[in-house]
Coordinates of C-alpha atoms in Angstrom, one line a residue:
X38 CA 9.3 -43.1 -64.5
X39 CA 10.5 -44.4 -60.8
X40 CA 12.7 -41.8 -58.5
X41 CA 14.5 -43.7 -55.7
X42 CA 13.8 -42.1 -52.1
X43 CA 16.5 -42.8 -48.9
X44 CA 15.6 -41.6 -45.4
X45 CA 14.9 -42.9 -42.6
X46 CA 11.4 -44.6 -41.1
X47 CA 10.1 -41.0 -39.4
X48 CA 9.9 -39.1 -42.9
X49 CA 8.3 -42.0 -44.0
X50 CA 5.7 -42.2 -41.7
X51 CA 5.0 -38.8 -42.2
X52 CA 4.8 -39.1 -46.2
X53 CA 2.4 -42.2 -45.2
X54 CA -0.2 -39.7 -43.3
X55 CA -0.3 -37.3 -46.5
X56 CA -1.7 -37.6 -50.2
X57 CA 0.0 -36.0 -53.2
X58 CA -3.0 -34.3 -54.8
X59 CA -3.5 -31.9 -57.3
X60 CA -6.0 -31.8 -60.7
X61 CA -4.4 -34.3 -62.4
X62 CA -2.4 -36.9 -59.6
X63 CA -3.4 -38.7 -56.4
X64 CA -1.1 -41.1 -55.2
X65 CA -1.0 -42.7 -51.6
X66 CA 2.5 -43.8 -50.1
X67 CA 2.8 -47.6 -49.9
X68 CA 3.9 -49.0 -46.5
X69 CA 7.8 -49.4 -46.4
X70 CA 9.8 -52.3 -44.6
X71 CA 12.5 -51.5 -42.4
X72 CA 15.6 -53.0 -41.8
X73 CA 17.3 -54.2 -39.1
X74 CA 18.3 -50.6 -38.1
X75 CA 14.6 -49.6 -38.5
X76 CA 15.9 -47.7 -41.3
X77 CA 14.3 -47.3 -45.1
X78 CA 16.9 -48.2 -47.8
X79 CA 16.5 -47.0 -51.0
X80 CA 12.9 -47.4 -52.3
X81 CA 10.9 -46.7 -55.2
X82 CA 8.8 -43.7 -55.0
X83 CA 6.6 -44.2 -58.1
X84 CA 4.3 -41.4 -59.3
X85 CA 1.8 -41.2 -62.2
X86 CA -0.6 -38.8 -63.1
X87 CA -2.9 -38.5 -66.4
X88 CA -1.2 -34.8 -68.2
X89 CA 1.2 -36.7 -70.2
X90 CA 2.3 -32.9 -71.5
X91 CA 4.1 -32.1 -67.6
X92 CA 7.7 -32.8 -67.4
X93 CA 7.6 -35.7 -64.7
X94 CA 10.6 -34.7 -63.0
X95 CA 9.6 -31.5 -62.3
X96 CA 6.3 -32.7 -61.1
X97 CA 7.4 -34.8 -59.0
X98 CA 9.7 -32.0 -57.4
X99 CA 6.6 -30.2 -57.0
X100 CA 4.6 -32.7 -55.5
X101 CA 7.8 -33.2 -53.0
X102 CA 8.4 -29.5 -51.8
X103 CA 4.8 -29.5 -51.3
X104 CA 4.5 -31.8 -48.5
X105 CA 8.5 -32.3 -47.2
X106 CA 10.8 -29.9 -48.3
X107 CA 13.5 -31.9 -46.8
X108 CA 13.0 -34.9 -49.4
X109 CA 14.1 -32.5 -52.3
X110 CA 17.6 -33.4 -51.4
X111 CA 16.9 -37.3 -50.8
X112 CA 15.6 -37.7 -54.4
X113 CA 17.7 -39.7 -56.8
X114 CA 16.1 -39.7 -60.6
X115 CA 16.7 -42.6 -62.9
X116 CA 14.3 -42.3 -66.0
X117 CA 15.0 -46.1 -67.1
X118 CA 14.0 -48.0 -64.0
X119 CA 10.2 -48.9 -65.1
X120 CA 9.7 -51.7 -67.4
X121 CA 6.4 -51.9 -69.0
X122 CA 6.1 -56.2 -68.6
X123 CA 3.3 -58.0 -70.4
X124 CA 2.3 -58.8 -66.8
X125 CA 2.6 -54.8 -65.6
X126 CA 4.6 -52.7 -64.3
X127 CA 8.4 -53.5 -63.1
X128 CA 10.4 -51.1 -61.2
X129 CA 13.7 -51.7 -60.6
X130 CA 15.7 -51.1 -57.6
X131 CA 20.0 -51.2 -56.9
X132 CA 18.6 -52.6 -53.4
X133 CA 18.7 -56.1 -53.3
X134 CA 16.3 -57.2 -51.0
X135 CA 14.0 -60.3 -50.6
X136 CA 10.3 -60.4 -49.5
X137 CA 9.9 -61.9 -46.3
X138 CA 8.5 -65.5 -45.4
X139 CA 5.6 -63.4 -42.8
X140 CA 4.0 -59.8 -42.8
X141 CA 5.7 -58.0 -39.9
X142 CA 1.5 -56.9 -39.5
X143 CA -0.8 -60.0 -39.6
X144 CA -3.7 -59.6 -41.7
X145 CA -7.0 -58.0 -39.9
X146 CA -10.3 -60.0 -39.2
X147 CA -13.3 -57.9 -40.2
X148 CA -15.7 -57.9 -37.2
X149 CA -19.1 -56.2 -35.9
X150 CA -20.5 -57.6 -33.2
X151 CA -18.5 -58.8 -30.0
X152 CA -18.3 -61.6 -28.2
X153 CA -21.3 -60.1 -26.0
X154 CA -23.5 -59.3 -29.2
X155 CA -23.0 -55.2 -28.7
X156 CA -22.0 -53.6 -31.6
X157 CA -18.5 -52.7 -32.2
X158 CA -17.7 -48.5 -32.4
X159 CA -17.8 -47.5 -35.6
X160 CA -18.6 -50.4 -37.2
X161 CA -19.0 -50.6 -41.3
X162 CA -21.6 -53.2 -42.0
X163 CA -24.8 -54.1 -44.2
X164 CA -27.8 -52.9 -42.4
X165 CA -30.2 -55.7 -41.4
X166 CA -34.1 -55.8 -41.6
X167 CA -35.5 -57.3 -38.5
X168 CA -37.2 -59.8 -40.8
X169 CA -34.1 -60.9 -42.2
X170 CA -32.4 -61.1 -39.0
X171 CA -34.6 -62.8 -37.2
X172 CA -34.8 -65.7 -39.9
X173 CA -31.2 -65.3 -39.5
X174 CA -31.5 -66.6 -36.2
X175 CA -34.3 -68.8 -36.3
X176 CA -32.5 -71.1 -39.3
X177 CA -28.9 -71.0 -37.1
X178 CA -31.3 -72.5 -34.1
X179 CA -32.6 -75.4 -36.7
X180 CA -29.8 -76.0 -37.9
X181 CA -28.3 -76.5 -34.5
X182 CA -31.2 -78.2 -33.5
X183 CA -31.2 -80.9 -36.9
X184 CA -27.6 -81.5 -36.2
X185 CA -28.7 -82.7 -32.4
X186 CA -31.3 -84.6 -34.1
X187 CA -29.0 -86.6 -36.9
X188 CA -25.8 -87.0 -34.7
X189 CA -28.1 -88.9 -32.1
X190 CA -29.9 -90.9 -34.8
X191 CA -26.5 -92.1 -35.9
X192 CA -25.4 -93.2 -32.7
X193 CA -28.8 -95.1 -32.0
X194 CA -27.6 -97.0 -35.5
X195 CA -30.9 -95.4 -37.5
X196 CA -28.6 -93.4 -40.0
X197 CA -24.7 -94.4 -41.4
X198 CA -22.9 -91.4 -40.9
X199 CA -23.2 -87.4 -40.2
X200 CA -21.2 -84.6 -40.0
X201 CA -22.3 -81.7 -38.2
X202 CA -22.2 -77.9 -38.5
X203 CA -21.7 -77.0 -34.3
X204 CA -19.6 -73.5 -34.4
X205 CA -20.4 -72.7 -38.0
X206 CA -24.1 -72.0 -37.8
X207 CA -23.2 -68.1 -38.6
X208 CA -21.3 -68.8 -41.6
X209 CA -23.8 -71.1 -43.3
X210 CA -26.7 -69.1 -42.7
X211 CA -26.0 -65.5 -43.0
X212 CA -23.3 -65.9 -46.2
X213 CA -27.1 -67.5 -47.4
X214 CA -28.9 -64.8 -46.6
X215 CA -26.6 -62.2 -48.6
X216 CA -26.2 -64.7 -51.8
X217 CA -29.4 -64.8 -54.2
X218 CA -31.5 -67.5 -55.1
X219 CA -29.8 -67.8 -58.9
X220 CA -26.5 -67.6 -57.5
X221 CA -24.9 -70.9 -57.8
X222 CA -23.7 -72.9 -54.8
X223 CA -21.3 -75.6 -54.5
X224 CA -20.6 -77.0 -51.1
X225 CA -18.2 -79.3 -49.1
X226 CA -20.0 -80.8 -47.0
X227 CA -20.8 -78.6 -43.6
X228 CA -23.1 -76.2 -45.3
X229 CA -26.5 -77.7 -45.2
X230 CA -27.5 -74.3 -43.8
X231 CA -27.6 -72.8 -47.4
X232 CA -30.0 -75.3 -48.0
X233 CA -32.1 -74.5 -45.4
X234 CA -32.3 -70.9 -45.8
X235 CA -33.3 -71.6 -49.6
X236 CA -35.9 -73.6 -48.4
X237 CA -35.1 -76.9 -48.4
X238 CA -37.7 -78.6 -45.3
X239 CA -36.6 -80.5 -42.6
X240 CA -38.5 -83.6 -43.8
X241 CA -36.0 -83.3 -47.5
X242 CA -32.8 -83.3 -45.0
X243 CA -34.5 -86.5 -43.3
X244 CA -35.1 -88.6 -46.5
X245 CA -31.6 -87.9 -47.6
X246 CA -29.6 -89.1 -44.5
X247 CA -32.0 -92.3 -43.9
X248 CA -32.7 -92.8 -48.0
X249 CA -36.1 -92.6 -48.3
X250 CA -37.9 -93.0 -51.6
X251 CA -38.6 -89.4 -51.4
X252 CA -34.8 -89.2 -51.6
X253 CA -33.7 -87.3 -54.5
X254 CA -31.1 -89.1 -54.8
X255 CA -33.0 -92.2 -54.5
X256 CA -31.0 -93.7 -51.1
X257 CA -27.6 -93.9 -53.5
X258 CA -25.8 -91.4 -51.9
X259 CA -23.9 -91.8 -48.1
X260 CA -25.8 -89.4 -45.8
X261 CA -25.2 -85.9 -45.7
X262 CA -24.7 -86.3 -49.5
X263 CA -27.1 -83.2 -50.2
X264 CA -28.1 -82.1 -53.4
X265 CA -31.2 -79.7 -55.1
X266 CA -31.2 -78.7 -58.8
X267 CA -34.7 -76.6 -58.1
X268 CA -32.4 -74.3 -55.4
X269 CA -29.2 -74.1 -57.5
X270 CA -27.1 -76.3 -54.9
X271 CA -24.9 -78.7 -56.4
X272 CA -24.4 -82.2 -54.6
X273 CA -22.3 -82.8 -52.1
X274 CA -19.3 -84.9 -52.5
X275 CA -17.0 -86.2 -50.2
X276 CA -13.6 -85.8 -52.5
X277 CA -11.8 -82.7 -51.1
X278 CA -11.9 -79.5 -53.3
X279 CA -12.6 -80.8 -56.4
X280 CA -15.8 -78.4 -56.3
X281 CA -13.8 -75.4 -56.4
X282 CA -12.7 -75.2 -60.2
X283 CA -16.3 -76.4 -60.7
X284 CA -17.4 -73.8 -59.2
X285 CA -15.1 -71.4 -61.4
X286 CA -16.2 -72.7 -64.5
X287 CA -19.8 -72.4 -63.6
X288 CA -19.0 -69.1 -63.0
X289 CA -17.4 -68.6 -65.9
X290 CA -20.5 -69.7 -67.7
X291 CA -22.6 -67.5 -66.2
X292 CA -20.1 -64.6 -67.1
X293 CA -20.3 -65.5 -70.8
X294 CA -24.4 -65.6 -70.7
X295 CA -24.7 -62.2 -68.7
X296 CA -26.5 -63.5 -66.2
X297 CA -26.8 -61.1 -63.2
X298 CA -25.5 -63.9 -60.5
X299 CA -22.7 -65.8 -59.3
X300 CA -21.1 -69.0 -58.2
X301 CA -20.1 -69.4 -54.8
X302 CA -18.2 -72.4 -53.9
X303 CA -17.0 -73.3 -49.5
X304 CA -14.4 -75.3 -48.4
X305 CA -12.2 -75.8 -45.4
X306 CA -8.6 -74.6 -44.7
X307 CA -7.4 -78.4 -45.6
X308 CA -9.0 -77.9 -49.2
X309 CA -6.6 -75.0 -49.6
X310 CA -3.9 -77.6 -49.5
X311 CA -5.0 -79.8 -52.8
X312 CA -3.8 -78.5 -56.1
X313 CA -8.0 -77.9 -56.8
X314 CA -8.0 -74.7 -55.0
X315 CA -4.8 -73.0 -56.5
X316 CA -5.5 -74.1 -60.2
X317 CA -9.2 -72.7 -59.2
X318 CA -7.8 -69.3 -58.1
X319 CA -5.8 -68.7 -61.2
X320 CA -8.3 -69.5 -63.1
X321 CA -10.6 -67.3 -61.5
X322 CA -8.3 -64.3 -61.7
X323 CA -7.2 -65.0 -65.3
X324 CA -11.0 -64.9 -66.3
X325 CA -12.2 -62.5 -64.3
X326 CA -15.2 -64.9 -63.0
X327 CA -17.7 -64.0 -60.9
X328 CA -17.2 -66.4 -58.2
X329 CA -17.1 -66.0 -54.5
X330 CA -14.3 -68.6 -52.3
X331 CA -15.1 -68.8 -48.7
X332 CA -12.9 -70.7 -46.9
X333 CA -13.7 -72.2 -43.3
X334 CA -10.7 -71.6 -41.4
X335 CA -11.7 -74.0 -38.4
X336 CA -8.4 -74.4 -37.7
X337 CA -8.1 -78.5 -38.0
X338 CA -8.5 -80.6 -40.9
X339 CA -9.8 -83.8 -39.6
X340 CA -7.0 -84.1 -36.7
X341 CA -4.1 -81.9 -38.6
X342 CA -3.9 -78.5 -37.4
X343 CA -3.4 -75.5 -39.7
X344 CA 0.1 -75.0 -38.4
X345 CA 0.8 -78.5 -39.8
X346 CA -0.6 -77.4 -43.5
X347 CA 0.7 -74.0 -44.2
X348 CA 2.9 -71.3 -42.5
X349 CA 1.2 -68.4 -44.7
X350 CA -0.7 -65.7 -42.6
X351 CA -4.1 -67.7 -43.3
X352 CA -6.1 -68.0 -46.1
X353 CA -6.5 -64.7 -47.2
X354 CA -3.5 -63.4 -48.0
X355 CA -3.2 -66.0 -50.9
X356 CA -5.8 -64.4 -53.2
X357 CA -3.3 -61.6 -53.1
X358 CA -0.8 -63.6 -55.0
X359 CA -3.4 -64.9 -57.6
X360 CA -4.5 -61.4 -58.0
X361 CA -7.9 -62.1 -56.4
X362 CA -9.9 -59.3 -53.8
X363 CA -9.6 -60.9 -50.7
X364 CA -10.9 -60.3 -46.9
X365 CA -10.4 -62.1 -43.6
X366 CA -13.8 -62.3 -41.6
X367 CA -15.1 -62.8 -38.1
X368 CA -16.8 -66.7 -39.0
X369 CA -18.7 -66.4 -35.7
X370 CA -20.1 -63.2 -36.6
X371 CA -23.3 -63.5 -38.7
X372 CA -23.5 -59.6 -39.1
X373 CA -19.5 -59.6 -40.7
X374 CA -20.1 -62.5 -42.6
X375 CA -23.4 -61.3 -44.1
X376 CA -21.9 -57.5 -44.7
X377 CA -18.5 -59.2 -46.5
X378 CA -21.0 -61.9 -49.0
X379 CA -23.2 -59.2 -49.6
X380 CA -20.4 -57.0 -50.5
X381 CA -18.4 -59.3 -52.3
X382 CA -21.7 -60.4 -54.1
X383 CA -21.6 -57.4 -55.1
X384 CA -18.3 -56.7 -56.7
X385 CA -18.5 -60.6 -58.3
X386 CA -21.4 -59.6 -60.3
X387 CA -20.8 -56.0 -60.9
X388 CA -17.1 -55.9 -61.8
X389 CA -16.6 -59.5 -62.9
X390 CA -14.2 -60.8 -60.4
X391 CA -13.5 -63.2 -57.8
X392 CA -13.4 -62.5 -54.3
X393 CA -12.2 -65.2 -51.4
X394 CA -13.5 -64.8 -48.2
X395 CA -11.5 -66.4 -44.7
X396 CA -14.1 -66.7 -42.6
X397 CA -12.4 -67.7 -38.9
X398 CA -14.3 -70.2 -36.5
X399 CA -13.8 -73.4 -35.0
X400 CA -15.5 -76.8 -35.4
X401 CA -16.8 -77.4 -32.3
X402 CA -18.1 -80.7 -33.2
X403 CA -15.9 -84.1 -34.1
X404 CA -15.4 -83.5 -37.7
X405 CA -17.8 -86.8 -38.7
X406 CA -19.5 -89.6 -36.2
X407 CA -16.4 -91.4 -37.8
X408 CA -14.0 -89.4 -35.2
X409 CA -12.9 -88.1 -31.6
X410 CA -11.4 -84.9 -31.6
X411 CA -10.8 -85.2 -28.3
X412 CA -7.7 -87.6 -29.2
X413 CA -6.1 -84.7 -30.9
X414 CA -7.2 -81.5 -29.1
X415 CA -8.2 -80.7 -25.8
X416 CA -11.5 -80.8 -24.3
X417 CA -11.4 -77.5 -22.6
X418 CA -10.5 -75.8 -25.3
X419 CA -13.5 -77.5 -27.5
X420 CA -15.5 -76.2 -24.7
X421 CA -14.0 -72.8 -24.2
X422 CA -15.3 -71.8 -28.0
X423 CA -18.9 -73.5 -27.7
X424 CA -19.3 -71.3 -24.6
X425 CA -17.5 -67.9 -24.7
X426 CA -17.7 -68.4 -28.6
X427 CA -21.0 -69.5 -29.9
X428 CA -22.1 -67.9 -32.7
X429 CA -25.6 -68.3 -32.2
X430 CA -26.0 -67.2 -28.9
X431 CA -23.7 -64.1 -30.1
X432 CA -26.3 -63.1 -32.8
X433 CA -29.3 -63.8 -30.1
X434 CA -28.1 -61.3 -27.9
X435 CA -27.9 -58.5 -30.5
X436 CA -31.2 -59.5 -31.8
X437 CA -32.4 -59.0 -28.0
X438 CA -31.1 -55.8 -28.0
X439 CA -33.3 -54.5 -30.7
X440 CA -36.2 -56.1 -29.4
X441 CA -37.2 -58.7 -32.3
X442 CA -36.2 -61.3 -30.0
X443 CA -37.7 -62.8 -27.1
X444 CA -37.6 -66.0 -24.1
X445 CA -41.4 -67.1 -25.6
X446 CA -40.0 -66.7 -29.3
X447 CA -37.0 -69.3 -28.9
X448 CA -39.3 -71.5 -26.7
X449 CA -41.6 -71.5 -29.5
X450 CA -39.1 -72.0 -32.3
X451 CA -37.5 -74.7 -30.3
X452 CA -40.4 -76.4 -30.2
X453 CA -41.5 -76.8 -33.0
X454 CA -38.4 -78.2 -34.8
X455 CA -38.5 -81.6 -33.9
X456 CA -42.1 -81.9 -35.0
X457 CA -41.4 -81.5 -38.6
X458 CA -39.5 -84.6 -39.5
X459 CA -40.9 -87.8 -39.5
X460 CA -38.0 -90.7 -40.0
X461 CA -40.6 -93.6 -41.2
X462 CA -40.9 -93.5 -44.8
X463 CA -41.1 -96.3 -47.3
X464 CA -37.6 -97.6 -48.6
X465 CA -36.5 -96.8 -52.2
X466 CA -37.1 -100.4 -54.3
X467 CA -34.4 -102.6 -55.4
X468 CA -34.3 -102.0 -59.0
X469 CA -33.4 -98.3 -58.3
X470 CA -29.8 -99.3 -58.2
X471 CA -29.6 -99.8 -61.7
X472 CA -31.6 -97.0 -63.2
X473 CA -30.4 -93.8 -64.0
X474 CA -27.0 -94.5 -66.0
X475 CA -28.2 -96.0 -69.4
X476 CA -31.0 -95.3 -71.6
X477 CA -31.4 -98.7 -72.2
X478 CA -30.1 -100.9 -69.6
X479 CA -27.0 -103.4 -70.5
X480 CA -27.6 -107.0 -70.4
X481 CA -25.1 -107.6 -67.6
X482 CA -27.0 -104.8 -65.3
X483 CA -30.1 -106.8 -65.7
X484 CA -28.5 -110.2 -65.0
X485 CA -27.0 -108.7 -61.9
X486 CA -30.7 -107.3 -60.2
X487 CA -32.5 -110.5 -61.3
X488 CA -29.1 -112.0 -59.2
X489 CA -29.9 -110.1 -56.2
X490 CA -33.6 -110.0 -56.2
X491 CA -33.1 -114.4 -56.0
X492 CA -30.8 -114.0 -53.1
X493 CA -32.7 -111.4 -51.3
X494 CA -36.0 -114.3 -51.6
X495 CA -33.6 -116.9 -50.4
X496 CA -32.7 -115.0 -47.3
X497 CA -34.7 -112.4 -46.5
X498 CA -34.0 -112.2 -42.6
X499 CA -30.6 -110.8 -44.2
X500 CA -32.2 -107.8 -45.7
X501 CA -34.3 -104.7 -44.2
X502 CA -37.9 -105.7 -44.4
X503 CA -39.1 -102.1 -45.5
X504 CA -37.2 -102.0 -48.9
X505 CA -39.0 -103.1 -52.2
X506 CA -37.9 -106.1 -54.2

């Protein structure tokens, strides 16, 4: 049953403060729009309650007196106005009114820690050992630190490509730490920080970008390309959020097999533009998979700004309309972003249902060696968020203010970093190229490597010494 309410915005905001409560009914009053007068229309006041034996009407009228006497007289009753819809609940209204393009109240960002590292007054978040946190901190550093090391290679011509991770150190490394090792992961391509956290070395990260034969992928992938069956990470690929319904129906899967884990699945604000990620949603919702999104809102995809892509209020505000849990999150917090993935771990695998996470930062970096964002977005305001924004300095300073952080700590983490990878290794051979698809390999396969290994012999000045013929 649906009773239509008229008064204007002050009763409302008084209902707003109060709960209807009682042994069988507790109800909370839904925010109300205004109009242009800043007054409420009629709206639907909808009530249930379990005792199917009271009258509704005069519980309701109960319920009313209770808290406003004056609404007694503001009541209209219309028994008819709730249609019980295959898809829930519609109640009808004689207002005709339209939702609006923008929330008149932009969505919050869940945050912890300031800008300064100090906790935030009453603050609800995940309590953090000082073991965990510190390997919090020490993998963000690493990761900082291998990014320095790549991005130079590439420019010295050593490696072909790289994309770095500068600004988004807290959201690889702390949504990590809250995820499980059986939870399933599949990246874009700026979250090699899962992968270190799971315990993939620095040396495994080197053979990949500069194909080595230790290469898992056996120097057949571009760089960056990252991939590890042992540490449930799916590999990398460059097309843009076509890992997201993958990621759904691995979830899916695991849902049918009652495993206790999840799949988590990352992407960027531009992936929220390709069909992938809103056939993924629905899907997620329909099936109730336990799958976590998190969305990198950086704000730029590649040189097109977010205002350019969307005019919704972000990212989160679309699970909403797919029926999924959503949150917005601090991105360069690593204590928000570690309390909202352990949380929504939690509700994936317990309750069986997705959650997307918006977690808000900036790529501080170009988006790949292949770019300048500098030709699209000023340099001082690139600057202004690796300085006043840094996530990782943000994280160091709380840690220091526990005291499980020190100056001789970092300058022996820092230290030791570089001294883990080694670039010389021996070269994948040439007949690698055609393993790997067929059992048996095709006739025209083998005419083609007994075709290159002749030309490589007839000019090998043309080809890299180090790679086996």
């Amino acid at each position: 049953m649906a009773f239509y309410l008229k008064n204007p915005r002050n009763i409302i905001n008084n209902l707003k403060s109060k709960r209807f409560q009682s042994t069988t009914t507790e109800k909370q009053i839904d925010s109300v729009p205004n109009d242009e007068h800043n007054q409420v229309s009629w709206i639907p006041l909808v009530c249930y309650w379990n005792d199917e034996s009271v009258n509704e009407t005069n519980r309701l009228h109960d319920l009313v007196l209770m808290f406003y006497k004056p609404l007694q007289q503001m009541i209209e009753w219309d028994s008819v106005s709730v249609l019980d819809f295959p898809g829930g609940k519609i109640v009808f209204s004689p207002e005709m009114r339209f939702l609006s393009e923008s929330p008149s109240v932009y969505s919050q960002c869940y945050r912890v820690l300031d800008d300064n590292g100090q906790l935030i007054s009453h603050s609800n978040f995940v309590p953090v050992s000082e073991e965990v946190a510190v390997k919090m901190y020490s993998n963000m550093v690493t990761l900082q630190t291998l990014d320095t090391i790549f991005y130079e290679a590439q420019r010295q011509g050593r490696i072909s490509f790289y994309v770095t991770s500068i600004g988004e150190e807290a959201i690889n490394i702390a949504s990590a730490a809250a995820l499980t090792s059986d939870d399933i992961v599949f990246p874009q391509y700026r979250e090699p920080g899962v992968l270190l956290w799971r315990g993939f070395t620095l040396q495994e990260f080197a053979n990949q970008c500069f194909g080595n034969k230790a290469d898992y992928g056996k120097g057949r992938q571009m760089p960056i390309h990252y991939g590890s069956n042992k540490l449930n990470y799916f590999t990398v690929s460059s097309t843009i959020a076509t890992q997201i319904p993958h990621a759904v129906g691995a979830a899916y899967s695991l849902k049918m097999d009652k495993k206790d884990a999840c799949a988590v699945t990352y992407f960027g604000d531009g992936g929220t533009s390709e069909g992938d990620f809103h056939a993924a949603m629905n899907f997620a919702a329909v099936t109730e998979s336990p799958v976590i999104f998190i969305c990198r809102n950086n704000g730029w995809a590649i040189s097109t700004p977010t205002s350019d892509q969307f005019r919704s209020d972000g990212i989160a505000v679309r699970g909403q309309a797919y029926g999924v849990r959503s949150i917005r999150v601090d991105g360069n917090d690593a204590l928000a972003m570690y309390s909202a993935v352990h949380s929504a771990r939690q509700m994936a695998v317990n309750e069986h249902r997705p959650i997307l996470i918006e977690a808000v930062t900036y790529r501080v970096g170009h988006h790949s060696t292949s770019d300048d964002s500098t030709k699209y977005r000023p340099a001082d305001e690139i600057e202004w968020w690796r300085m006043a924004r840094d996530p990782v300095t943000r994280f160091r300073k709380w840690i220091e203010i526990n005291g499980w952080w020190g100056s001789e700590a970092e300058s022996q983490l820092r230290s030791s970093i570089r001294s883990q990878i080694a670039e010389r290794a021996e070269k994948p051979p040439v007949n690698d190229l055609f393993t790997d698809v067929y059992d048996n390999i095709p006739s025209n396969l083998c005419e083609q490597e007994k075709l290159l290994k002749e030309t490589i012999n007839r000019h090998p000045k043309d080809y890299p010494a180090d790679v086996p013929t």
